[in-house]
PDB file of C-alpha atoms in Angstrom:
ATOM      1  CA  MET A  47     -11.692  13.905   5.510  1.00  0.00           C
ATOM      2  CA  GLU A  48      -8.807  15.441   3.666  1.00  0.00           C
ATOM      3  CA  PRO A  49      -5.328  14.290   2.702  1.00  0.00           C
ATOM      4  CA  ASN A  50      -2.729  15.271   5.301  1.00  0.00           C
ATOM      5  CA  GLU A  51       0.657  16.462   4.146  1.00  0.00           C
ATOM      6  CA  GLY A  52       3.826  17.203   6.037  1.00  0.00           C
ATOM      7  CA  THR A  53       7.611  17.104   6.106  1.00  0.00           C
ATOM      8  CA  PHE A  54       9.452  15.650   9.068  1.00  0.00           C
ATOM      9  CA  VAL A  55      12.652  13.996  10.269  1.00  0.00           C
ATOM     10  CA  PHE A  56      12.736  10.502  11.805  1.00  0.00           C
ATOM     11  CA  HIS A  57      13.867  10.510  15.452  1.00  0.00           C
ATOM     12  CA  SER A  58      16.737   8.200  14.498  1.00  0.00           C
ATOM     13  CA  GLU A  59      18.021  10.792  11.991  1.00  0.00           C
ATOM     14  CA  HIS A  60      18.841  13.223  14.805  1.00  0.00           C
ATOM     15  CA  ALA A  61      21.404  10.773  16.198  1.00  0.00           C
ATOM     16  CA  LYS A  62      23.263  10.590  12.876  1.00  0.00           C
ATOM     17  CA  LYS A  63      26.203  12.761  11.979  1.00  0.00           C
ATOM     18  CA  GLY A  64      26.081  14.756   8.772  1.00  0.00           C
ATOM     19  CA  LYS A  65      23.159  15.653   6.567  1.00  0.00           C
ATOM     20  CA  ILE A  66      19.711  14.993   8.027  1.00  0.00           C
ATOM     21  CA  LYS A  67      17.135  13.720   5.529  1.00  0.00           C
ATOM     22  CA  HIS A  68      13.697  15.275   5.609  1.00  0.00           C
ATOM     23  CA  VAL A  69      10.801  13.071   4.562  1.00  0.00           C
ATOM     24  CA  HIS A  70       7.702  14.456   2.868  1.00  0.00           C
ATOM     25  CA  LEU A  71       4.619  12.316   3.510  1.00  0.00           C
ATOM     26  CA  VAL A  72       1.087  12.528   2.203  1.00  0.00           C
ATOM     27  CA  ASP A  73      -1.629  10.597   4.035  1.00  0.00           C
ATOM     28  CA  VAL A  74      -4.653   9.987   1.830  1.00  0.00           C
ATOM     29  CA  PRO A  75      -7.433   8.280   3.820  1.00  0.00           C
ATOM     30  CA  GLY A  76      -8.894   5.168   2.206  1.00  0.00           C
ATOM     31  CA  HIS A  77     -12.468   6.446   1.947  1.00  0.00           C
ATOM     32  CA  SER A  78     -13.845   5.966  -1.565  1.00  0.00           C
ATOM     33  CA  ARG A  79     -14.667   9.692  -1.878  1.00  0.00           C
ATOM     34  CA  LEU A  80     -10.964  10.513  -1.556  1.00  0.00           C
ATOM     35  CA  ARG A  81      -9.618   8.073  -4.140  1.00  0.00           C
ATOM     36  CA  PRO A  82      -9.461  10.746  -6.850  1.00  0.00           C
ATOM     37  CA  LYS A  83      -7.224  12.791  -4.487  1.00  0.00           C
ATOM     38  CA  LEU A  84      -4.691   9.950  -4.430  1.00  0.00           C
ATOM     39  CA  GLU A  85      -4.382  10.268  -8.200  1.00  0.00           C
ATOM     40  CA  GLU A  86      -3.060  13.819  -7.728  1.00  0.00           C
ATOM     41  CA  PHE A  87      -0.143  12.623  -5.569  1.00  0.00           C
ATOM     42  CA  LEU A  88       0.927   9.424  -7.354  1.00  0.00           C
ATOM     43  CA  PRO A  89       3.028  11.136 -10.078  1.00  0.00           C
ATOM     44  CA  GLN A  90       5.330  12.562  -7.364  1.00  0.00           C
ATOM     45  CA  ALA A  91       5.396   9.443  -5.157  1.00  0.00           C
ATOM     46  CA  ALA A  92       8.715   7.718  -4.489  1.00  0.00           C
ATOM     47  CA  ALA A  93       6.994   4.948  -2.492  1.00  0.00           C
ATOM     48  CA  ILE A  94       3.548   3.980  -1.213  1.00  0.00           C
ATOM     49  CA  VAL A  95       2.657   2.734   2.253  1.00  0.00           C
ATOM     50  CA  PHE A  96      -0.763   1.052   2.065  1.00  0.00           C
ATOM     51  CA  VAL A  97      -2.093   0.601   5.606  1.00  0.00           C
ATOM     52  CA  VAL A  98      -4.675  -2.028   6.563  1.00  0.00           C
ATOM     53  CA  ASP A  99      -6.209  -2.576   9.985  1.00  0.00           C
ATOM     54  CA  ALA A 100      -5.135  -6.049  11.176  1.00  0.00           C
ATOM     55  CA  LEU A 101      -7.943  -6.079  13.763  1.00  0.00           C
ATOM     56  CA  GLU A 102     -10.809  -5.203  11.424  1.00  0.00           C
ATOM     57  CA  PHE A 103      -9.299  -6.817   8.340  1.00  0.00           C
ATOM     58  CA  LEU A 104     -11.863  -9.448   7.329  1.00  0.00           C
ATOM     59  CA  PRO A 105     -14.895  -7.142   7.009  1.00  0.00           C
ATOM     60  CA  ASN A 106     -12.752  -4.728   4.976  1.00  0.00           C
ATOM     61  CA  CYS A 107     -10.718  -7.248   2.971  1.00  0.00           C
ATOM     62  CA  ARG A 108     -12.608  -6.884  -0.302  1.00  0.00           C
ATOM     63  CA  ALA A 109     -12.643  -3.070  -0.273  1.00  0.00           C
ATOM     64  CA  ALA A 110      -8.976  -2.846   0.751  1.00  0.00           C
ATOM     65  CA  SER A 111      -7.965  -5.368  -1.919  1.00  0.00           C
ATOM     66  CA  GLU A 112      -9.886  -3.463  -4.572  1.00  0.00           C
ATOM     67  CA  TYR A 113      -8.203  -0.203  -3.574  1.00  0.00           C
ATOM     68  CA  LEU A 114      -4.763  -1.857  -3.620  1.00  0.00           C
ATOM     69  CA  TYR A 115      -5.552  -3.435  -7.007  1.00  0.00           C
ATOM     70  CA  ASP A 116      -6.400   0.020  -8.376  1.00  0.00           C
ATOM     71  CA  ILE A 117      -3.096   1.357  -7.057  1.00  0.00           C
ATOM     72  CA  LEU A 118      -1.049  -1.558  -8.413  1.00  0.00           C
ATOM     73  CA  THR A 119      -2.601  -1.163 -11.881  1.00  0.00           C
ATOM     74  CA  ASN A 120      -2.287   2.636 -11.929  1.00  0.00           C
ATOM     75  CA  ALA A 121      -0.208   3.865 -14.878  1.00  0.00           C
ATOM     76  CA  ASN A 122       2.039   6.081 -12.715  1.00  0.00           C
ATOM     77  CA  VAL A 123       2.752   3.249 -10.268  1.00  0.00           C
ATOM     78  CA  VAL A 124       3.508   0.733 -13.017  1.00  0.00           C
ATOM     79  CA  LYS A 125       5.627   3.001 -15.237  1.00  0.00           C
ATOM     80  CA  LYS A 126       7.733   4.333 -12.352  1.00  0.00           C
ATOM     81  CA  LYS A 127       7.783   0.920 -10.607  1.00  0.00           C
ATOM     82  CA  ILE A 128       6.841   2.648  -7.350  1.00  0.00           C
ATOM     83  CA  PRO A 129       7.472   0.257  -4.444  1.00  0.00           C
ATOM     84  CA  VAL A 130       4.515  -0.537  -2.196  1.00  0.00           C
ATOM     85  CA  LEU A 131       4.558  -1.490   1.473  1.00  0.00           C
ATOM     86  CA  LEU A 132       1.448  -3.331   2.630  1.00  0.00           C
ATOM     87  CA  CYS A 133       1.492  -2.266   6.277  1.00  0.00           C
ATOM     88  CA  CYS A 134      -0.614  -4.348   8.665  1.00  0.00           C
ATOM     89  CA  ASN A 135      -1.340  -1.966  11.555  1.00  0.00           C
ATOM     90  CA  LYS A 136      -2.430  -2.886  15.114  1.00  0.00           C
ATOM     91  CA  THR A 137      -0.580  -6.211  15.038  1.00  0.00           C
ATOM     92  CA  ASP A 138       0.260  -5.782  18.725  1.00  0.00           C
ATOM     93  CA  LYS A 139      -3.338  -6.673  19.583  1.00  0.00           C
ATOM     94  CA  LEU A 140      -4.090 -10.272  20.559  1.00  0.00           C
ATOM     95  CA  THR A 141      -6.912 -10.734  18.038  1.00  0.00           C
ATOM     96  CA  ALA A 142      -5.099  -9.095  15.117  1.00  0.00           C
ATOM     97  CA  HIS A 143      -4.530 -11.087  11.952  1.00  0.00           C
ATOM     98  CA  THR A 144      -0.933 -11.874  10.973  1.00  0.00           C
ATOM     99  CA  LYS A 145       0.759 -10.251   8.016  1.00  0.00           C
ATOM    100  CA  GLU A 146       0.965 -13.668   6.320  1.00  0.00           C
ATOM    101  CA  PHE A 147      -2.807 -14.165   6.635  1.00  0.00           C
ATOM    102  CA  ILE A 148      -3.536 -10.652   5.365  1.00  0.00           C
ATOM    103  CA  LYS A 149      -1.143 -11.086   2.422  1.00  0.00           C
ATOM    104  CA  LYS A 150      -2.738 -14.403   1.393  1.00  0.00           C
ATOM    105  CA  GLN A 151      -6.288 -13.067   1.698  1.00  0.00           C
ATOM    106  CA  MET A 152      -5.497  -9.953  -0.318  1.00  0.00           C
ATOM    107  CA  GLU A 153      -3.776 -12.027  -3.014  1.00  0.00           C
ATOM    108  CA  LYS A 154      -6.933 -14.199  -3.235  1.00  0.00           C
ATOM    109  CA  GLU A 155      -9.176 -11.140  -3.513  1.00  0.00           C
ATOM    110  CA  ILE A 156      -6.934  -9.543  -6.134  1.00  0.00           C
ATOM    111  CA  GLU A 157      -7.021 -12.818  -8.101  1.00  0.00           C
ATOM    112  CA  LYS A 158     -10.841 -12.614  -8.084  1.00  0.00           C
ATOM    113  CA  LEU A 159     -10.643  -8.987  -9.238  1.00  0.00           C
ATOM    114  CA  ARG A 160      -8.255  -9.936 -12.049  1.00  0.00           C
ATOM    115  CA  ALA A 161     -10.681 -12.593 -13.249  1.00  0.00           C
ATOM    116  CA  SER A 162     -13.781 -10.398 -13.066  1.00  0.00           C
ATOM    117  CA  ARG A 163     -12.159  -7.318 -14.558  1.00  0.00           C
ATOM    118  CA  SER A 164     -10.559  -9.224 -17.422  1.00  0.00           C
ATOM    119  CA  ALA A 165     -14.023 -10.542 -18.299  1.00  0.00           C
ATOM    120  CA  VAL A 166     -15.216  -6.951 -18.769  1.00  0.00           C
ATOM    121  CA  SER A 167     -14.553  -5.373 -22.139  1.00  0.00           C
ATOM    122  CA  THR A 168     -11.422  -3.237 -22.330  1.00  0.00           C
ATOM    123  CA  ALA A 169     -13.585  -0.174 -22.983  1.00  0.00           C
ATOM    124  CA  ASP A 170     -14.976  -0.469 -19.466  1.00  0.00           C
ATOM    125  CA  ILE A 171     -11.676  -0.920 -17.654  1.00  0.00           C
ATOM    126  CA  ALA A 172     -10.455   2.289 -16.012  1.00  0.00           C
ATOM    127  CA  ASN A 173      -6.911   1.101 -15.266  1.00  0.00           C
ATOM    128  CA  ASP A 174      -4.148   1.222 -17.835  1.00  0.00           C
ATOM    129  CA  TYR A 175      -2.364  -1.972 -16.807  1.00  0.00           C
ATOM    130  CA  THR A 176      -3.086  -5.490 -15.669  1.00  0.00           C
ATOM    131  CA  ILE A 177      -1.109  -7.313 -13.008  1.00  0.00           C
ATOM    132  CA  GLY A 178      -0.008 -10.871 -12.508  1.00  0.00           C
ATOM    133  CA  ILE A 179       1.065 -13.602 -14.857  1.00  0.00           C
ATOM    134  CA  GLN A 180      -1.464 -14.950 -17.356  1.00  0.00           C
ATOM    135  CA  GLY A 181      -2.566 -18.462 -16.393  1.00  0.00           C
ATOM    136  CA  GLU A 182      -1.115 -18.311 -12.861  1.00  0.00           C
ATOM    137  CA  VAL A 183      -2.748 -17.530  -9.523  1.00  0.00           C
ATOM    138  CA  PHE A 184      -1.898 -13.974  -8.469  1.00  0.00           C
ATOM    139  CA  SER A 185       0.965 -13.301  -6.080  1.00  0.00           C
ATOM    140  CA  PHE A 186       2.419  -9.940  -5.107  1.00  0.00           C
ATOM    141  CA  SER A 187       5.736 -11.256  -6.430  1.00  0.00           C
ATOM    142  CA  HIS A 188       4.212 -11.077  -9.937  1.00  0.00           C
ATOM    143  CA  CYS A 189       3.961  -7.273  -9.787  1.00  0.00           C
ATOM    144  CA  CYS A 190       6.504  -5.308 -11.809  1.00  0.00           C
ATOM    145  CA  ASN A 191       7.096  -3.090  -8.786  1.00  0.00           C
ATOM    146  CA  ARG A 192       8.227  -4.382  -5.409  1.00  0.00           C
ATOM    147  CA  VAL A 193       5.437  -5.167  -2.919  1.00  0.00           C
ATOM    148  CA  THR A 194       6.547  -5.782   0.669  1.00  0.00           C
ATOM    149  CA  VAL A 195       4.399  -6.764   3.652  1.00  0.00           C
ATOM    150  CA  ALA A 196       5.152  -5.504   7.170  1.00  0.00           C
ATOM    151  CA  GLU A 197       3.625  -5.366  10.626  1.00  0.00           C
ATOM    152  CA  ALA A 198       3.286  -2.229  12.711  1.00  0.00           C
ATOM    153  CA  SER A 199       1.523  -0.653  15.635  1.00  0.00           C
ATOM    154  CA  GLY A 200       1.220   3.086  15.357  1.00  0.00           C
ATOM    155  CA  LEU A 201      -0.297   3.359  18.827  1.00  0.00           C
ATOM    156  CA  ILE A 202       2.724   1.936  20.646  1.00  0.00           C
ATOM    157  CA  GLY A 203       5.318   3.192  18.165  1.00  0.00           C
ATOM    158  CA  GLU A 204       6.280  -0.124  16.544  1.00  0.00           C
ATOM    159  CA  THR A 205       7.033   1.411  13.161  1.00  0.00           C
ATOM    160  CA  VAL A 206      10.614   0.311  12.452  1.00  0.00           C
ATOM    161  CA  GLN A 207       9.658  -1.698   9.345  1.00  0.00           C
ATOM    162  CA  VAL A 208       7.748   1.276   7.943  1.00  0.00           C
ATOM    163  CA  GLN A 209      10.625   3.661   8.677  1.00  0.00           C
ATOM    164  CA  ASP A 210      13.129   1.291   7.071  1.00  0.00           C
ATOM    165  CA  PHE A 211      10.953   1.038   3.946  1.00  0.00           C
ATOM    166  CA  ILE A 212      10.618   4.812   3.680  1.00  0.00           C
ATOM    167  CA  ARG A 213      14.361   5.341   4.258  1.00  0.00           C
ATOM    168  CA  GLU A 214      15.170   2.852   1.495  1.00  0.00           C
ATOM    169  CA  TYR A 215      13.237   4.820  -1.138  1.00  0.00           C
ATOM    170  CA  ILE A 216      13.526   8.439  -0.017  1.00  0.00           C
TER     171      ILE A 216
END
Protein backbone atom coordinates (compact mmCIF):
# COMPACT_ATOMS: atom_id res chain seq x y z
CA MET A 1 0.00 0.00 0.00
CA GLU A 2 1.38 3.31 -1.10
CA PRO A 3 -0.08 6.76 -1.66
CA ASN A 4 -1.16 7.29 -5.27
CA GLU A 5 -0.53 10.62 -6.91
CA GLY A 6 -1.64 12.04 -10.22
CA THR A 7 -2.77 15.07 -12.19
CA PHE A 8 -5.87 14.92 -14.34
CA VAL A 9 -8.69 16.92 -15.93
CA PHE A 10 -12.37 16.31 -15.12
CA HIS A 11 -14.37 15.10 -18.14
CA SER A 12 -16.64 18.13 -17.77
CA GLU A 13 -13.63 20.46 -18.16
CA HIS A 14 -13.12 19.33 -21.76
CA ALA A 15 -16.52 20.75 -22.72
CA LYS A 16 -15.62 24.20 -21.38
CA LYS A 17 -14.17 26.97 -23.48
CA GLY A 18 -10.96 28.61 -22.35
CA LYS A 19 -8.39 27.47 -19.84
CA ILE A 20 -8.70 23.87 -18.66
CA LYS A 21 -7.91 23.33 -14.97
CA HIS A 22 -5.72 20.40 -14.06
CA VAL A 23 -6.31 18.81 -10.67
CA HIS A 24 -3.52 17.20 -8.67
CA LEU A 25 -4.79 14.47 -6.34
CA VAL A 26 -3.05 12.36 -3.74
CA ASP A 27 -4.81 9.22 -2.51
CA VAL A 28 -3.48 8.10 0.86
CA PRO A 29 -5.10 4.80 1.90
CA GLY A 30 -6.58 4.76 5.40
CA HIS A 31 -4.42 1.94 6.76
CA SER A 32 -2.81 2.90 10.07
CA ARG A 33 0.69 2.18 8.72
CA LEU A 34 0.24 4.93 6.13
CA ARG A 35 -0.97 7.69 8.45
CA PRO A 36 2.50 9.23 8.74
CA LYS A 37 2.52 9.53 4.91
CA LEU A 38 -0.58 11.73 5.06
CA GLU A 39 1.36 14.16 7.24
CA GLU A 40 3.78 14.72 4.34
CA PHE A 41 0.98 15.90 2.02
CA LEU A 42 -1.17 18.01 4.35
CA PRO A 43 0.98 21.19 4.15
CA GLN A 44 0.29 21.38 0.38
CA ALA A 45 -3.38 20.35 0.55
CA ALA A 46 -6.04 22.75 -0.71
CA ALA A 47 -8.84 20.38 0.34
CA ILE A 48 -9.33 16.90 1.81
CA VAL A 49 -11.75 14.24 0.64
CA PHE A 50 -12.16 11.69 3.45
CA VAL A 51 -13.84 8.58 2.03
CA VAL A 52 -15.81 6.10 4.15
CA ASP A 53 -17.45 2.89 2.97
CA ALA A 54 -21.22 3.29 3.47
CA LEU A 55 -21.70 -0.49 3.23
CA GLU A 56 -19.10 -1.50 5.82
CA PHE A 57 -19.43 1.63 7.94
CA LEU A 58 -20.49 0.31 11.36
CA PRO A 59 -17.58 -2.10 11.92
CA ASN A 60 -15.17 0.66 10.86
CA CYS A 61 -16.91 3.64 12.48
CA ARG A 62 -14.57 4.00 15.45
CA ALA A 63 -11.36 3.71 13.41
CA ALA A 64 -12.63 6.06 10.69
CA SER A 65 -13.78 8.60 13.29
CA GLU A 66 -10.42 8.47 15.04
CA TYR A 67 -8.59 9.04 11.75
CA LEU A 68 -10.89 11.96 10.87
CA TYR A 69 -10.43 13.40 14.38
CA ASP A 70 -6.65 13.29 13.88
CA ILE A 71 -7.03 15.11 10.57
CA LEU A 72 -9.40 17.74 11.96
CA THR A 73 -7.04 18.49 14.86
CA ASN A 74 -3.90 18.52 12.70
CA ALA A 75 -2.04 21.85 12.92
CA ASN A 76 -1.79 22.26 9.12
CA VAL A 77 -5.51 21.59 8.64
CA VAL A 78 -6.55 23.97 11.41
CA LYS A 79 -4.17 26.84 10.57
CA LYS A 80 -4.96 26.77 6.84
CA LYS A 81 -8.66 26.01 7.48
CA ILE A 82 -8.47 23.24 4.88
CA PRO A 83 -12.01 22.21 3.90
CA VAL A 84 -12.94 18.55 4.37
CA LEU A 85 -15.46 16.51 2.42
CA LEU A 86 -16.72 13.43 4.26
CA CYS A 87 -17.53 11.27 1.24
CA CYS A 88 -19.83 8.31 1.87
CA ASN A 89 -18.98 5.88 -0.95
CA LYS A 90 -21.12 2.98 -2.25
CA THR A 91 -24.38 4.73 -1.39
CA ASP A 92 -25.97 3.23 -4.51
CA LYS A 93 -26.15 -0.12 -2.72
CA LEU A 94 -29.44 -1.07 -1.06
CA THR A 95 -27.89 -1.85 2.34
CA ALA A 96 -25.64 1.22 2.46
CA HIS A 97 -25.99 3.66 5.33
CA THR A 98 -27.17 7.19 4.52
CA LYS A 99 -24.87 10.18 4.74
CA GLU A 100 -27.02 11.56 7.58
CA PHE A 101 -26.57 8.35 9.61
CA ILE A 102 -22.82 8.28 8.96
CA LYS A 103 -22.46 11.96 9.89
CA LYS A 104 -24.35 11.49 13.18
CA GLN A 105 -22.41 8.35 14.12
CA MET A 106 -19.06 9.96 13.38
CA GLU A 107 -20.01 13.06 15.39
CA LYS A 108 -20.89 10.78 18.34
CA GLU A 109 -17.58 8.93 18.06
CA ILE A 110 -15.61 12.17 17.78
CA GLU A 111 -17.43 13.46 20.88
CA LYS A 112 -16.24 10.34 22.76
CA LEU A 113 -12.70 10.94 21.49
CA ARG A 114 -12.83 14.58 22.61
CA ALA A 115 -13.86 13.49 26.10
CA SER A 116 -11.26 10.73 26.42
CA ARG A 117 -8.41 12.71 24.92
CA SER A 118 -9.11 15.80 27.01
CA ALA A 119 -8.88 13.60 30.10
CA VAL A 120 -5.31 12.67 29.12
CA SER A 121 -2.59 15.08 30.17
CA THR A 122 -1.54 17.58 27.52
CA ALA A 123 1.93 16.02 27.45
CA ASP A 124 0.41 12.86 26.00
CA ILE A 125 -1.70 14.50 23.31
CA ALA A 126 -0.09 14.32 19.87
CA ASN A 127 -2.39 16.83 18.15
CA ASP A 128 -1.83 20.56 18.35
CA TYR A 129 -5.48 21.61 18.44
CA THR A 130 -8.79 20.59 19.94
CA ILE A 131 -12.09 20.75 18.12
CA GLY A 132 -15.62 21.58 19.11
CA ILE A 133 -17.12 24.00 21.57
CA GLN A 134 -16.41 23.50 25.27
CA GLY A 135 -19.52 22.27 27.08
CA GLU A 136 -21.43 21.37 23.90
CA VAL A 137 -21.89 18.05 22.12
CA PHE A 138 -19.61 17.90 19.07
CA SER A 139 -20.93 18.77 15.63
CA PHE A 140 -18.94 19.16 12.43
CA SER A 141 -20.33 22.71 12.28
CA HIS A 142 -18.13 23.51 15.31
CA CYS A 143 -14.93 22.97 13.31
CA CYS A 144 -13.01 26.08 12.27
CA ASN A 145 -12.71 24.65 8.77
CA ARG A 146 -15.68 23.68 6.62
CA VAL A 147 -16.75 20.02 6.85
CA THR A 148 -19.24 18.86 4.21
CA VAL A 149 -20.88 15.45 3.87
CA ALA A 150 -21.66 13.92 0.47
CA GLU A 151 -22.75 10.66 -1.10
CA ALA A 152 -20.98 8.96 -3.99
CA SER A 153 -20.54 5.73 -5.85
CA GLY A 154 -17.18 5.40 -7.51
CA LEU A 155 -18.16 2.13 -9.17
CA ILE A 156 -21.02 3.61 -11.20
CA GLY A 157 -19.50 7.07 -11.57
CA GLU A 158 -21.80 9.01 -9.23
CA THR A 159 -19.13 11.50 -8.19
CA VAL A 160 -20.69 14.88 -9.00
CA GLN A 161 -20.68 16.05 -5.36
CA VAL A 162 -17.00 15.13 -5.02
CA GLN A 163 -16.11 16.88 -8.29
CA ASP A 164 -18.03 19.99 -7.26
CA PHE A 165 -16.20 20.07 -3.91
CA ILE A 166 -12.81 19.71 -5.58
CA ARG A 167 -13.64 22.37 -8.20
CA GLU A 168 -14.66 24.80 -5.46
CA TYR A 169 -11.26 24.65 -3.75
CA ILE A 170 -8.81 23.99 -6.58
